[in-house]
Short mmCIF file of C-alpha atoms in Angstrom, two decimals:
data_model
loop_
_atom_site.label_atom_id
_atom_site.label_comp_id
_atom_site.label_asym_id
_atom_site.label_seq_id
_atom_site.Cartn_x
_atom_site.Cartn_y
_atom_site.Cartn_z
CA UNK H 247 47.37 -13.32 27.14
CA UNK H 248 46.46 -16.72 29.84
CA UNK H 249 42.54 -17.02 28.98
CA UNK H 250 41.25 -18.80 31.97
CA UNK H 251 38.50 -21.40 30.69
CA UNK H 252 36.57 -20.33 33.93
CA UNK H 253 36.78 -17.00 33.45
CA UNK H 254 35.08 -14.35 30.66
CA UNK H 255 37.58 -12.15 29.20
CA UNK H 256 37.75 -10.03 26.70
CA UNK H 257 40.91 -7.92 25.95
CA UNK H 258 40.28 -6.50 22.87
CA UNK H 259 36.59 -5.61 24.11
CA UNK H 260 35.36 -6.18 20.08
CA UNK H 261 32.27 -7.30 21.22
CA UNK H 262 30.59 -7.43 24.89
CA UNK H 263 32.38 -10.13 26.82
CA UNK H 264 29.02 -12.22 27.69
CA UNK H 265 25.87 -12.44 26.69
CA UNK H 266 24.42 -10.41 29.61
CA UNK H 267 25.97 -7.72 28.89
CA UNK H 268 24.67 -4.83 27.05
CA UNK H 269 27.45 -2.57 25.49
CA UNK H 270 31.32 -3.32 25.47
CA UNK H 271 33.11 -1.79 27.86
CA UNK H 272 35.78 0.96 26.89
CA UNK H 273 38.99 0.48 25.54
CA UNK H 274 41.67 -0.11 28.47
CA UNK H 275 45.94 -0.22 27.61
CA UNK H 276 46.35 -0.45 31.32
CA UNK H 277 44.22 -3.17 32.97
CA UNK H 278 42.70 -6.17 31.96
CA UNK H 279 39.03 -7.05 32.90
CA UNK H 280 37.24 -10.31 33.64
CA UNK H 281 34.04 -11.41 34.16
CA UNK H 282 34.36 -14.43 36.82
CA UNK H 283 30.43 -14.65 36.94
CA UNK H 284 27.18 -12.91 36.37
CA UNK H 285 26.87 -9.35 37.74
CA UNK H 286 30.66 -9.75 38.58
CA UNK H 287 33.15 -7.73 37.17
CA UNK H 288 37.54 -8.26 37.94
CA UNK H 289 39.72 -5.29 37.15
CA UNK H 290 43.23 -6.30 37.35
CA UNK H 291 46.28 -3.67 36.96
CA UNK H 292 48.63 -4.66 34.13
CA UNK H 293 51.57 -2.59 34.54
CA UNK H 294 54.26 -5.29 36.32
CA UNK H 295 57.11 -3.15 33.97
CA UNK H 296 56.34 -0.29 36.63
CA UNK H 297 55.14 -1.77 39.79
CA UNK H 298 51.11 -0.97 38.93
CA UNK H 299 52.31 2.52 39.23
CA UNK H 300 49.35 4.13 36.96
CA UNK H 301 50.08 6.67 34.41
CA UNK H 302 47.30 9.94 34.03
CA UNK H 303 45.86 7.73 31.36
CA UNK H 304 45.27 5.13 33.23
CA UNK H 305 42.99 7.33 35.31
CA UNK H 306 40.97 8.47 32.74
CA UNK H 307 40.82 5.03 31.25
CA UNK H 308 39.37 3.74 34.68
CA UNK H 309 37.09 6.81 34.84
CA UNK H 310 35.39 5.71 31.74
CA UNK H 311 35.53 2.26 32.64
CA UNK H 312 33.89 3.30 36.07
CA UNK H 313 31.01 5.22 33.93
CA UNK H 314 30.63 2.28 32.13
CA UNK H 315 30.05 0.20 35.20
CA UNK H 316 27.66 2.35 36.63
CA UNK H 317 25.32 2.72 33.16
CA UNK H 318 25.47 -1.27 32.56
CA UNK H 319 22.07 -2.84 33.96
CA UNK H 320 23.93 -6.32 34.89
CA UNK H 321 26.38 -4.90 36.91
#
């Protein structure tokens, strides 16, 4: 994985991917997410192999990745 050194990623989402942010954010196979700055959040489809054509689980993934957004204060 390129790690930007201007960007805040974290792929494996261990542990929240700055220090402004509260919880990690859920588990994702399908996209990658950044953090470019504060209160900023990049979601970027990883699926080149099938032309960003998302699977069911990709859906759900983004669901709780969208329910995460919303219950994050910094966001």
């Amino acid at each position: 994985m390129y790690i930007d050194s201007t960007e805040d990623v974290c792929s494996e989402n261990k542990e929240p991917s700055g220090e402004w942010i509260e919880n990690p954010y859920p588990h994702l196979d399908h996209s990658l997410v950044s953090f470019p700055a504060k209160h900023m959040i990049l979601v970027t489809i990883n699926r080149e192999e099938f032309m960003n054509c998302l699977p069911v689980e990709a859906t759900i993934e983004l669901g709780a990745l969208w329910k995460w957004y919303d219950a994050e204060p910094q966001l």
